[in-house]
Steps between C-alpha positions, in 0.01 A plus 500: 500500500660834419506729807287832472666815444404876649474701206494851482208553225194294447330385183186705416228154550668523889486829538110494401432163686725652816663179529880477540694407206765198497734618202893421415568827431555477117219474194321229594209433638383531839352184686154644539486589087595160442215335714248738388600535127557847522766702262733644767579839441782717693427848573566785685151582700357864434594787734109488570314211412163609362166371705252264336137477640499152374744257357617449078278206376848318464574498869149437617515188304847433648426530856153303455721197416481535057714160467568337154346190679143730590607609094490177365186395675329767317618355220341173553145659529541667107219250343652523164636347196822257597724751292390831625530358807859400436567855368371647793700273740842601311437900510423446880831369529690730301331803722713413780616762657868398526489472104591901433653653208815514615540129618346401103788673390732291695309161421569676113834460557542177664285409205774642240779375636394116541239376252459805245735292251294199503141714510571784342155597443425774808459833275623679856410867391126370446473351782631741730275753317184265648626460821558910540153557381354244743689622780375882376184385507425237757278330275558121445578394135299326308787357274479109594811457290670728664433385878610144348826619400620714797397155699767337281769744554409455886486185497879456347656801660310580855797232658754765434317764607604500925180717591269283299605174669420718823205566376377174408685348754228670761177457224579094502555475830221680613582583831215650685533768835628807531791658323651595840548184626535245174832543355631437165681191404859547431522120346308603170496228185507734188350190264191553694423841416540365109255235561307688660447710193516175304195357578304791470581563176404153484155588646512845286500267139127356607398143539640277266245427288456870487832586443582289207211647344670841480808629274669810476868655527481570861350151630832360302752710653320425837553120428853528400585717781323206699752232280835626560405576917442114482770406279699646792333383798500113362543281805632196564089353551336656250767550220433783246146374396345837592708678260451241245164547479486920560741501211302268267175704549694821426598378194189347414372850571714686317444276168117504495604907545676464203819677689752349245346594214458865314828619376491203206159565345374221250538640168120617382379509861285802482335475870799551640625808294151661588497439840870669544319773292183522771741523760720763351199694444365473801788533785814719505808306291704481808257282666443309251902450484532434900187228463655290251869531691334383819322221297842389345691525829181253650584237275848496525515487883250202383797367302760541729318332799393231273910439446574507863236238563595288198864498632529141573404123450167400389414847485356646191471870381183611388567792255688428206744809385400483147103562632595847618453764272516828620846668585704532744455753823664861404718659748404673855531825396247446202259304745492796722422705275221310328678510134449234228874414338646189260657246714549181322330190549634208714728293212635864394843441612623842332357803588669796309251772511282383714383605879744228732474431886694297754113354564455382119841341524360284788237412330678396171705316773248308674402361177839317509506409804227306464681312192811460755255352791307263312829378344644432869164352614429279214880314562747766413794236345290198601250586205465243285508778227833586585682203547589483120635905523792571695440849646768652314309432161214718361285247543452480852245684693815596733675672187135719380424586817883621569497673185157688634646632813845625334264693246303614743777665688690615156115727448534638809547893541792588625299719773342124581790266542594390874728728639507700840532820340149393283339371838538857677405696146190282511456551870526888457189463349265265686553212254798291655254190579396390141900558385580278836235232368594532134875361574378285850321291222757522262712369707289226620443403112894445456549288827170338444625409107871416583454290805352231314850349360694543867480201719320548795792353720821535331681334766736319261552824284820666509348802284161597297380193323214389303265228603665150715167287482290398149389679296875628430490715175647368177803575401765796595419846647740814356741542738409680841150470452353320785751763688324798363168356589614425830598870551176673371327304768719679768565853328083493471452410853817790596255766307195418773689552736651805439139597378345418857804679606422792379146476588584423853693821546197754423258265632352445133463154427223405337294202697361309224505132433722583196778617736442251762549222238787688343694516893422157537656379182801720557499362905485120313809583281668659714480193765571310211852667480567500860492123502630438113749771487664380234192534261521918533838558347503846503383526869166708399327424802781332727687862476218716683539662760248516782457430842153487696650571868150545663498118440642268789800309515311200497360538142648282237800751321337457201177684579703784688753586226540546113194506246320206664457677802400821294218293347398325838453841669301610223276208449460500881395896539242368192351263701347791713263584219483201260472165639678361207837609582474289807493229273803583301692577842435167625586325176836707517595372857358183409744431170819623705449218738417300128821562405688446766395125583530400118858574512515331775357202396708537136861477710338247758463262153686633273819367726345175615416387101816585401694165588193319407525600118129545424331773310215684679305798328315584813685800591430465863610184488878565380353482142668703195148667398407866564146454741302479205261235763549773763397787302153312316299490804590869585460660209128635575624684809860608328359628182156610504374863593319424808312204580159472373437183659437386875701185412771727341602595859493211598731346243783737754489230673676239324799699507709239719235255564688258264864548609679158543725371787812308531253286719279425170734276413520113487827543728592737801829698358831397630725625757721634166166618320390730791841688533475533135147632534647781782752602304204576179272677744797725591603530147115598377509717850744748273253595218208620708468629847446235791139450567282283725227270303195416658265265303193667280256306646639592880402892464144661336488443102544900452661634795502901530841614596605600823399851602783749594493775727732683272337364187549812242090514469589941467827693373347787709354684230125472611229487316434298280716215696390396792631464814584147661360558872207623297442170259523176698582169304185354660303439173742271371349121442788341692665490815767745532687366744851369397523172414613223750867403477568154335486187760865241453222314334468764274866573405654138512429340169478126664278657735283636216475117348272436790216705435305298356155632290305538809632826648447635125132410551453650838652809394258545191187405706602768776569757228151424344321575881690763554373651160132396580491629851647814302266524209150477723630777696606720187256383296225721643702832531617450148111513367410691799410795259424404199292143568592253227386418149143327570451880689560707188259283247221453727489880513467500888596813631395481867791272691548546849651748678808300540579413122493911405851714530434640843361200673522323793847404616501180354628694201780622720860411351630554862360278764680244767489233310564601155640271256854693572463414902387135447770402242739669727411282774580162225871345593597348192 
């Protein structure tokens, strides 16, 4: 609890309310404003405050107790249509006092600086015009549209936004009493002010019958905006099924809309000509301009989530490039200003003479990265298609695709290519995020591409080499090329970090899944490098230079120095505000310990089969192969962008399940073979940092890593990072607390031969119960607001009191025994 300060000057609402006023001193709000959902406002009282007969309307309503919860009940009275109803129950929301100009302006910027790339559709000056006219007003507005699009931008940026989570913080809870003597919470979870707005934008859209009965530009950006919140917050229950399905109705949307269509007219199609001429004739030619802009800058943020989502196995896109006919989005400047310019269309690789942007370059680039993904998730080398062309020839998808990327960067304005001078020129004006997701994904496309002909545990290799296991490509590479792969794999991975870098310094990193993905891949390679040093010649990522000293001693020394560590405390300050990172930073810690007890188990072998003269390919067995069987039954988790699956988490946790013992064996090893097998360990000891391994199915299938004290959650800049005394890690889905040291049992490999299939068994049934006792305590909090689907197509509108925003407190995130509390009370 955060001890009350004296301050010297009251807010105006305790002033009027003569109530004393709990403030830190600074710009935010006071404790009383939060509870009562009041804008706090600083100022110096009159000389002579003037004397009112009877109280503003405002404050009456105030001091009679005017809660949302008394606001909403109104609301269930309305006997109308389901949709008017659901337009009312958004503007109600959107009236809240807390919501002022000034705070729209910073929810703006959030807004700019982490999803504006991938939904570039906001026409800001517009909307800002609405919201002054409203607040000029005090009239409500009857734009439905509208209200359904600043619920999306709250919904994806209110967990950024400090006095918003304080805000919702107190609305969710719903603490009742008096202001005096019910303080704020200091432990504040800033996902639940998102989901708060979440689900009721979810309740804004209308029953779902309703709902899907309805089409226009705004209900699609609302649905997207809905789609990429999801595709953040996937979980390791629930997968990323929500977005799946938000994205898929946007798109489906957006084509009966006709979005991608209108720039191409059919030759001879005369309705279309005249109804460009009824429109010209009938609105000024800069709105006409700005409506088809916003319409083209719809369907591409329809495109580029439908890439994202399409980003691994099994997982198909649903627009097809060559089906999009209108052109590409023109630059900020011309946005703004609502002016209609030539931009090329998305194949249009040249563009002499035309309007160009940093954001139509990402575009053109997400088209090939979804070439580049589907050729890793369909096989990569393994293709059956590509076993008869060596990737060197111009026949193999490897070689086109290679070809694509070196074009693309060859077309690239010089103003556009990565540099840190660029980075600061785009910065200077308000546009560094798309340039930092233009190259993130570039560079993702090159390690994504090149990877595929490294092996995945080069244990054997002296230096860069192509594939050890079948299929091997035919014939000879040109000299150093398997080298040259090798190093645009690490010199990629370098540029993310130095881009997140650079980011870090000013606070400016964009938190989209793009970039998460993007760190993670660079984390992955540059783990990879710690443990295979050989493989990154030219030291790209074993030559940086960073040092996390807020971490303990106790942390392995990979995760506290060099460009791993950079990633992990990046992926792990994500976490905060998308639950996917969390993922990602548990895979991270999860394939250091992988790596470390392979090598193990390759010396442990490796020098017992060598006076036995037989050939194993197993490479944890001693064998001469490169993991190609270690790598197949990761490759979901490894390679895809996210995991859309529930079973795709779980496939984490087969990362050691499998790992073979001297003990497997017909015969116990010799006196001679265990010396030989100390003196391995100590030899693989020298290639990767000494590390403890406890068995996967010992510890929780996703474990969240261990909170910090000194975790770097804030570089001290303020707002819009948070603080960490302010944002708890108690939403995570796992235990926090550090995982159990290793029993003899655990360490000895004879010992390990004993455990037979039974303790594997026990572990998975606990780890189911623990996840049902979980789930039917979540389960209800999770549709606390928004009921479930068999509530939006019957139409019902009248649930109880305690499945509406502001119910009971069985909606309350907080109480004793929480899902946090109870799973911190499991002993694994």
């Amino acid at each position: 609890m955060r001890p009350p300060m004296r301050s010297s000057i009251a807010c105006t609402h305790c002033r009027k309310s003569k109530i004393k006023c709990e403030n830190s001193g600074g710009n935010s709000p006071c404790d009383s404003c939060i509870k009562t959902g009041k804008e706090c406002v600083f100022k110096l009282p009159d000389p002579v405050p003037p004397k009112r007969s009877e109280p503003p309307t405002g404050v009456r309503q105030e001091r009679d107790g005017g809660s949302d919860r008394k606001k909403l009940k109104k609301i269930d009275d309305i006997s109308k249509a389901d949709n008017q109803r659901a337009s009312v129950y958004a503007e109600e929301v959107l009236s809240a006092p807390f919501l002022t100009e000034d705070l729209w302006e910073q929810v703006f910027d959030l807004y700019k600086l982490h999803f504006a790339p991938e939904l570039p559709f906001l026409h800001l000056p517009t909307i800002k015009e609405k919201l002054g006219r409203k607040f000029k007003t005090s009239q409500p507005d009857s734009d439905s549209d509208l209200n359904l699009v600043l619920l999306g931008v709250l919904t994806l940026t209110a967990r950024f936004h400090p006095d918003l989570v304080k805000y919702l913080a107190h609305i969710c809870n719903n603490q009742p009493g008096n202001a005096r003597t019910r303080p704020v919470q200091t432990q504040l979870d800033p996902t639940a002010a998102s989901e708060y707005y979440a689900d009721i934008l979810t309740m804004a859209l209308g029953p779902l019958r309703t709902s899907m009965k309805v089409a226009s530009v705004g209900r699609v950006a609302a649905l997207l905006m809905l789609g990429f919140y999801e595709w953040g917050q996937t979980s390791p229950k629930t997968g990323g099924l929500g977005a799946w399905m938000y994205g898929g109705a946007a798109i489906r949307m957006a084509q009966y809309l006709g979005l991608g269509f209108g720039d191409i007219p059919d030759a001879g199609d005369t309705q279309v000509k005249s109804a460009e001429l009824q429109r010209g004739s009938s609105c000024h030619q800069s709105q006409v301009a700005l409506d088809k802009e916003v319409r083209r800058r719809t369907m591409f943020s329809c495109f580029i989530l439908d890439r994202m989502l399409a980003g691994g196995k099994h997982r198909v896109s649903i627009i097809q490039a060559e089906d999009i006919q209108i052109q590409l989005p023109c630059s900020e400047d011309k946005f703004d200003l609502a002016m209609e310019v030539p931009t090329g269309f998305l194949k249009d690789r040249v563009r002499h003479g035309m309007d160009d942007s940093v954001l139509s370059r990402f575009i053109q680039l997400m088209d090939i990265w979804g070439d580049v993904s589907k050729f890793s998730s369909q096989g990569g080398r393994l293709n059956d298609k590509e076993k008869d062309h060596p990737p060197w020839t111009e026949g193999s998808t490897f070689y086109q695709l290679n070809k694509k990327l070196a074009a693309f960067d060859a077309e690239l304005p010089d103003t556009f290519t990565f540099s840190r001078s660029n980075y600061f020129k785009h910065e200077n004006h308000q546009a560094s995020s798309v340039y930092v997701l233009l190259h993130m994904l570039r560079c993702v496309c090159l390690i994504m591409l090149h990877r595929e002909y490294i092996p995945f545990v080069p244990v054997r290799c002296e230096r860069p080499e192509g594939p050890l296991d079948k299929p091997i490509p035919k014939g000879s590479p040109p000299e150093g090329f398997y080298i040259s792969s090798a190093e645009q794999v690490f010199k990629a991975a370098r540029e993310i970090v130095e881009l997140v870098e650079i980011c870090q310094r000013k606070d400016k990193l964009p938190q989209s899944t793009i970039v998460l993905f993007a760190v993670w891949t660079a984390g992955f390679c540059g783990l990879y490098a710690v443990h295979f040093p050989q493989m990154d010649i030219e030291k790209h990522m074993l030559d940086y230079d960073f040092e996390d000293t807020r971490q303990s001693a106790s942390r392995t020394e990979v995760f506290r120095r060099g460009s791993v560590a950079l990633t992990y405390v990046t992926l792990d300050k994500m976490s905060i505000w998308l639950k996917m990172a969390s993922t990602y930073v548990a895979l991270l810690r999860q394939m250091d310990k992988y790596f470390v007890k392979i090598k193990q188990d390759y010396y442990q072998f490796a020098t017992k089969n060598a006076g036995t003269g037989e050939t194993v390919l197993r490479v944890r067995e001693g064998g001469i192969g490169g993991g190609l069987e270690e790598y197949t039954p990761r490759i979901k988790p490894l390679k895809d962008f996210g995991l859309l699956h529930p079973e795709d988490h779980d496939s984490i946790d087969i990362l050691d399940r499998s790992s073979p013992t001297i003990g497997d064996r017909d015969h116990p090893p010799s006196g001679e073979t265990k010396a030989s097998n100390s003196h391995a360990a100590k030899k693989a000891s020298k290639s990767a940092p000494p590390s403890t391994f406890t068995a996967i199915n010992r510890t929780p299938i996703m474990p969240a890593p261990t909170p910090d004290a000194s975790s770097p959650y804030s570089n001290g800049a303020g707002y819009p990072t948070p603080h960490p005394e302010v944002y708890p890690e108690s939403w995570r889905y796992y235990s926090s607390a550090p995982p159990q040291q290793p029993t003899p049992a655990q360490t000895n490999p004879a010992s390990d031969a004993m455990v037979d299939s039974t303790t594997a068994i026990a572990a998975e049934a606990h780890d189911r119960a623990l996840w049902e006792c979980f789930f039917k305590k979540e389960a209800p909090r999770r549709i606390g607001t928004i009921g479930d689907l068999g509530f939006f197509s019957s139409g019902d509108l009248q649930p109880a009191a305690a499945d509406m925003p502001f119910g009971d407190s069985s909606y309350n995130p907080s109480l004793a025994d929480g899902s946090y509390q109870y799973l911190q009370q499991i002993e694994y």
